Short mmCIF file of C-alpha atoms and ligand atoms in Angstrom, two decimals:
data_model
loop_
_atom_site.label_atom_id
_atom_site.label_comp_id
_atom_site.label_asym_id
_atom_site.label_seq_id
_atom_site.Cartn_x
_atom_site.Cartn_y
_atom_site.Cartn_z
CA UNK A 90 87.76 90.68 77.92
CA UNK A 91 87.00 94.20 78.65
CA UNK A 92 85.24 93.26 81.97
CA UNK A 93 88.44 91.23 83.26
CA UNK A 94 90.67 94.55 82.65
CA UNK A 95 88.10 96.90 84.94
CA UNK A 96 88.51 94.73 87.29
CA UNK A 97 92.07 94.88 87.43
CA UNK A 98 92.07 98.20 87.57
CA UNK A 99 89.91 98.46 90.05
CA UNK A 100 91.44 96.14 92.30
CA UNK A 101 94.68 98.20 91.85
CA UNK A 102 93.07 101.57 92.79
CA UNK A 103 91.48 99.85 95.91
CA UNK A 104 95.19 99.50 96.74
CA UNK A 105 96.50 102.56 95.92
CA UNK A 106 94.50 104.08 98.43
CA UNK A 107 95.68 101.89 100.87
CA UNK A 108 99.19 103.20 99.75
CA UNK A 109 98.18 106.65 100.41
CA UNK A 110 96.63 105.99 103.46
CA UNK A 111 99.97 104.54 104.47
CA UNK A 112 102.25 107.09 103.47
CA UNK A 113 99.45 109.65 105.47
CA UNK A 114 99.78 108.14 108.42
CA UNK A 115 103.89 107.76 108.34
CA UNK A 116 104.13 111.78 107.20
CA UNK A 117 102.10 112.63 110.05
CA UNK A 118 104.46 110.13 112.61
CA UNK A 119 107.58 110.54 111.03
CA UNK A 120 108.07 107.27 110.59
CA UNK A 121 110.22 106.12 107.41
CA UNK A 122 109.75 103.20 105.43
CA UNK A 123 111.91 101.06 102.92
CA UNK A 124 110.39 98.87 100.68
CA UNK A 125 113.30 96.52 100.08
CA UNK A 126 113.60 94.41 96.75
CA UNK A 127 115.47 91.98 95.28
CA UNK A 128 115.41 88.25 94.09
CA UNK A 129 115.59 85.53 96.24
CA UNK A 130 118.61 85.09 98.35
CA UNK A 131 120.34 88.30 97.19
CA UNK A 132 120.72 88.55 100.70
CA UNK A 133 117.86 91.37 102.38
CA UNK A 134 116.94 89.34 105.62
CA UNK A 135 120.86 89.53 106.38
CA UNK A 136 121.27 92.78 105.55
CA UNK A 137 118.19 93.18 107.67
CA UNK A 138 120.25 91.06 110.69
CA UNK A 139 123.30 92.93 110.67
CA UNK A 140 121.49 96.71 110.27
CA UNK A 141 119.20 95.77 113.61
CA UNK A 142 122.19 94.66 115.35
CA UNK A 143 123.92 97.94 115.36
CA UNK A 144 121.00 100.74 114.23
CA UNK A 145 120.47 103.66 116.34
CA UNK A 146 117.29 104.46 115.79
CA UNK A 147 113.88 102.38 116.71
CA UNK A 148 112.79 99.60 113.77
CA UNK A 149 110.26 97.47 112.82
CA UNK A 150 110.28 94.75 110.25
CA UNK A 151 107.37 93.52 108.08
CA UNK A 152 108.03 90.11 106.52
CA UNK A 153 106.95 89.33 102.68
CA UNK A 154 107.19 84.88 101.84
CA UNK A 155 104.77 83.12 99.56
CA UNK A 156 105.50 80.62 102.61
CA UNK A 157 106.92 80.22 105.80
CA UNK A 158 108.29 82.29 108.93
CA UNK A 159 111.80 81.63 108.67
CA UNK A 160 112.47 85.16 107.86
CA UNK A 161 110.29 86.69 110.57
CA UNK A 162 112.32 84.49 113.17
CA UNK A 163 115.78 84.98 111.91
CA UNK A 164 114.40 88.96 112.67
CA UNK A 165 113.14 88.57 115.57
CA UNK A 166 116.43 86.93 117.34
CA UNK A 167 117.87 90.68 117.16
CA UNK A 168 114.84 91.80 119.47
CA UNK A 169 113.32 93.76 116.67
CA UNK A 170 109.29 93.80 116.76
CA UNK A 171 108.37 91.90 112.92
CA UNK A 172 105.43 90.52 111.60
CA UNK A 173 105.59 87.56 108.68
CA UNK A 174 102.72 87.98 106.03
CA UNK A 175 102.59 84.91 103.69
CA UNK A 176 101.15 85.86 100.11
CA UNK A 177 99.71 81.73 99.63
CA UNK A 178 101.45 81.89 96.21
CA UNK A 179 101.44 85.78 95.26
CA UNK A 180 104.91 86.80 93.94
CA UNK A 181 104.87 90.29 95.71
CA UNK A 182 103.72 92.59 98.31
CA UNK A 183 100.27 94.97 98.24
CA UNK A 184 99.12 97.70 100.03
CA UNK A 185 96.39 96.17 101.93
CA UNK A 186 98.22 93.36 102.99
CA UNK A 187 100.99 96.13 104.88
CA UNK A 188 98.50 98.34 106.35
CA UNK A 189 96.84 94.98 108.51
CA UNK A 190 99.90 94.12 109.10
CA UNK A 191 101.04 97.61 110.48
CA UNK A 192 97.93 97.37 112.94
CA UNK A 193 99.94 94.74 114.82
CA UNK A 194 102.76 96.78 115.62
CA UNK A 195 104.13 99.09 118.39
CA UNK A 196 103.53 101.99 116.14
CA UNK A 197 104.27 105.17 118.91
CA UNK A 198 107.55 103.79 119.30
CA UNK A 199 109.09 103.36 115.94
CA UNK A 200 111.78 105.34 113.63
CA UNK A 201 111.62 103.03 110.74
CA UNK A 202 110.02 100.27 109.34
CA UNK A 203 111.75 98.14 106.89
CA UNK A 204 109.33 96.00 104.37
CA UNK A 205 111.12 93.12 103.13
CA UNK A 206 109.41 92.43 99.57
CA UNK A 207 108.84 88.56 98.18
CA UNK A 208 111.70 87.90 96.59
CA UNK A 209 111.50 88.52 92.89
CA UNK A 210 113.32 91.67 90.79
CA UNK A 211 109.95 92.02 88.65
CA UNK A 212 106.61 92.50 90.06
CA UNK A 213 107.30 93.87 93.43
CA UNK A 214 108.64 97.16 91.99
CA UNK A 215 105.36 98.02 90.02
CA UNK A 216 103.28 97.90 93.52
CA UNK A 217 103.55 100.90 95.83
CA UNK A 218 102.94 99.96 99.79
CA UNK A 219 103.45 103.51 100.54
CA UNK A 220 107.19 103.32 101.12
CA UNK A 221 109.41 106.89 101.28
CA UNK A 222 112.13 104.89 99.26
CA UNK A 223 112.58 101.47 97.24
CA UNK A 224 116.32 99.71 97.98
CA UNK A 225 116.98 97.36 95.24
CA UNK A 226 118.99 94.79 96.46
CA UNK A 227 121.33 92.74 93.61
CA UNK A 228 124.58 90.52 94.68
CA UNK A 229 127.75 89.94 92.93
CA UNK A 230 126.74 85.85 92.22
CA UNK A 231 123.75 87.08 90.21
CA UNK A 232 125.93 88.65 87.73
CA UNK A 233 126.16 92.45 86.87
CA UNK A 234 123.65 92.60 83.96
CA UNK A 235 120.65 92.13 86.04
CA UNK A 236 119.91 96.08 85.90
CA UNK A 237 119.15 96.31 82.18
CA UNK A 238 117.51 93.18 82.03
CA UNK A 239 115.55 94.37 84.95
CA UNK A 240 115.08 98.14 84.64
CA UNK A 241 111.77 98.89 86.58
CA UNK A 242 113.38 98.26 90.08
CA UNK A 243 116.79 99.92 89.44
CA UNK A 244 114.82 102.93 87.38
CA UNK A 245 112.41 103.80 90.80
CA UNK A 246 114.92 102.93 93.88
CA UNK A 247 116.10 105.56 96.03
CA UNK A 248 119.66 103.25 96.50
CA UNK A 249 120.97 100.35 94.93
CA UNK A 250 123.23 97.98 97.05
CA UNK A 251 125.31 95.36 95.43
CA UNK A 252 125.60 93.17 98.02
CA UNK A 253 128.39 89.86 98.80
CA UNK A 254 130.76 92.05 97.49
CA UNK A 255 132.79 89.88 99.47
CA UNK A 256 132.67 87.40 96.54
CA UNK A 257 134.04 89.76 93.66
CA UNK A 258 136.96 87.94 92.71
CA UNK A 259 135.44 84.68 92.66
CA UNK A 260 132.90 85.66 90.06
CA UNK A 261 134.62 88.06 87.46
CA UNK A 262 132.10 90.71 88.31
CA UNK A 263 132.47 93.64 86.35
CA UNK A 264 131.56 96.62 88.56
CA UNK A 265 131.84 99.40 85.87
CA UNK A 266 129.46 97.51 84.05
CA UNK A 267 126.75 97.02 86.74
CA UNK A 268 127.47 100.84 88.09
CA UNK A 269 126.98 102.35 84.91
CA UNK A 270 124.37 100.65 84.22
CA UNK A 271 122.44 101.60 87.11
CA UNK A 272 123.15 105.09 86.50
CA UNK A 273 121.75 104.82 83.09
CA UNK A 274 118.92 103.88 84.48
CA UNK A 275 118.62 105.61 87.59
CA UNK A 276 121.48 109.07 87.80
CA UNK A 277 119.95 110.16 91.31
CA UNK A 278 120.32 106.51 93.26
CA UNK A 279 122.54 106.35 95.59
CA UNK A 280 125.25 102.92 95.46
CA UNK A 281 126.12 101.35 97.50
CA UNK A 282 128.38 97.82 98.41
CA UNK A 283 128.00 96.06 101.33
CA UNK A 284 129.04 92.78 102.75
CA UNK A 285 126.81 92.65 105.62
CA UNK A 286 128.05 89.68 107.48
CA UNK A 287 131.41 91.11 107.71
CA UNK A 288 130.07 94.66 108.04
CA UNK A 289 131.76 95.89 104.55
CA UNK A 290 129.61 99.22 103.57
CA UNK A 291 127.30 99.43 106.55
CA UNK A 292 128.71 102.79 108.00
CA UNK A 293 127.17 104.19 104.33
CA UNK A 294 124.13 102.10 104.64
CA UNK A 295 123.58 103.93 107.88
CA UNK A 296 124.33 107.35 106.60
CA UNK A 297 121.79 107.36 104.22
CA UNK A 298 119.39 105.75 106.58
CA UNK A 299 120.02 108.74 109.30
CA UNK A 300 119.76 111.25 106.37
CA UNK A 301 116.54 110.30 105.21
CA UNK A 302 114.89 109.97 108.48
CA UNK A 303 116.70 113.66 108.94
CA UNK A 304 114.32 114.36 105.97
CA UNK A 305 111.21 113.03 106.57
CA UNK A 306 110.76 114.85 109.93
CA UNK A 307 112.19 118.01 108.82
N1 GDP B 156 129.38 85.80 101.73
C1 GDP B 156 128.25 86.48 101.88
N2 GDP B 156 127.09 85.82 102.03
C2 GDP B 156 125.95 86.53 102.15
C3 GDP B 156 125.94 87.95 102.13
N3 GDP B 156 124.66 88.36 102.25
C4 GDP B 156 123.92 87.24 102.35
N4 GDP B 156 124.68 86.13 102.29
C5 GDP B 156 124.22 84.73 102.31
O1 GDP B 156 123.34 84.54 101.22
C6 GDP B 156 122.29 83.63 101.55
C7 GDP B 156 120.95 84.26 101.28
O2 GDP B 156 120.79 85.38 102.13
P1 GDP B 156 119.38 85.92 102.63
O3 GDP B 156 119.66 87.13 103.44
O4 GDP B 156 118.58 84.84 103.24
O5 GDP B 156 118.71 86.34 101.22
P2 GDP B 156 117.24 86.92 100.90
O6 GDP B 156 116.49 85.77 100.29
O7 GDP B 156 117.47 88.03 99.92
O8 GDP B 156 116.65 87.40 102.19
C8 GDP B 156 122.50 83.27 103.03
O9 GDP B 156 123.16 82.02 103.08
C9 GDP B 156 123.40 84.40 103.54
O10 GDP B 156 124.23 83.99 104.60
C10 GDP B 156 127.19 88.64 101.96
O11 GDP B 156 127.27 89.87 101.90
N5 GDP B 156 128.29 87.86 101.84
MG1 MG B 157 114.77 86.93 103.05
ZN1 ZN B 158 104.00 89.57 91.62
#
């Protein structure tokens, strides 16, 4: 028993260096990186679609599925350089697995990189890949207790975005439930509500974007 847990732990501090070694190597380029969370279909790869369309700055996209490219070529129809990694099974992202990946893109060039996460409001939020900021994703048709009931993401993001706000009236969402919640949880997070498809919130989602690039190459 005592064995199995060293081994854990050593297996996670083999990839918390690979976390540092990441964030290193972005400080030095300026690059900024997202690590964006949320469960499945709360709607990241099309927020992803309709922030490459219109983004002014240089992006990359790394890919998180158990399975599958779909998301990788839904990306890559906007032109934007993206790489799929498929976990075989594992419900989130590591370090390791983004640093290979990173080797296979056009580095020199880039602004940001945006890391969409497996989809899954648990695990993924306890693994650092050596982002600058988390962005929990949540939509309206998930319902607004999700925070509470799943405080580690909310608690460490640098935004929340409730997203398909589109659909508030349909699903008796109460917002002053899920906002106050998240601040609760997280005061400092910026909030966000987008519809991306119809570009609802995107002018913030862009703000914040410029301002933290603005910050990491200050
Ligand atoms: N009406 C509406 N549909 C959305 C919105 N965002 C995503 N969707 C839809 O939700 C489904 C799942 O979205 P997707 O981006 O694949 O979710 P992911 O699994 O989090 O990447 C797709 O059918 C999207 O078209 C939104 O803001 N409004
Ligand atoms: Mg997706
Ligand atoms: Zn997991």
């Amino acid at each position: 028993m005592s064995r199995k847990v060293s081994v854990r732990k050593s297996v996670f501090a083999a990839d918390e260096q690979y976390a540092f070694k990441i964030r290193e190597m972005f400080k030095d380029k300026g690059i900024l990186m997202l690590n964006i969370i949320g469960s499945p279909g709360a709607g990241k790869t099309t927020l992803l679609e309709a922030t490459l369309k219109s983004l002014p700055f240089k992006a990359a996209v790394i890919e998180g599925d158990v399975a599958t490219s779909r998301d990788a070529e839904r990306i890559s129809k906007t032109g934007t350089p993206v790489i799929q990694i498929n976990t075989q099974g594992g419900c989130h992202l590591e370090a390791h697995l983004v640093w290979k990946a990173l080797q296979d893109l056009p580095m020199e060039e880039l602004d940001i990189i945006f890391v969409e996460n497996v989809g899954n409001l648990v695990c993924p939020a306890e693994f650092d890949l050596g982002e600058d900021y988390k962005v929990a994703v949540c939509s309206v048709p998930e319902g607004p207790d999700k925070p509470l009931k799943y405080p580690h993401l909310f608690f460490r993001a640098g935004v929340v975005l409730l997203t398909k706000v589109d659909f508030l009236e349909h699903f008796n969402f109460d917002k002053e439930l899920f906002w106050g919640d998240v601040k609760k949880l997280n005061p400092h997070a910026a909030q966000l509500e987008v519809a991306s498809p119809v570009g609802k919130g995107m002018d913030a989602w862009f703000e914040i974007l410029e301002k933290w690039l603005v910050e990491k190459r200050r």
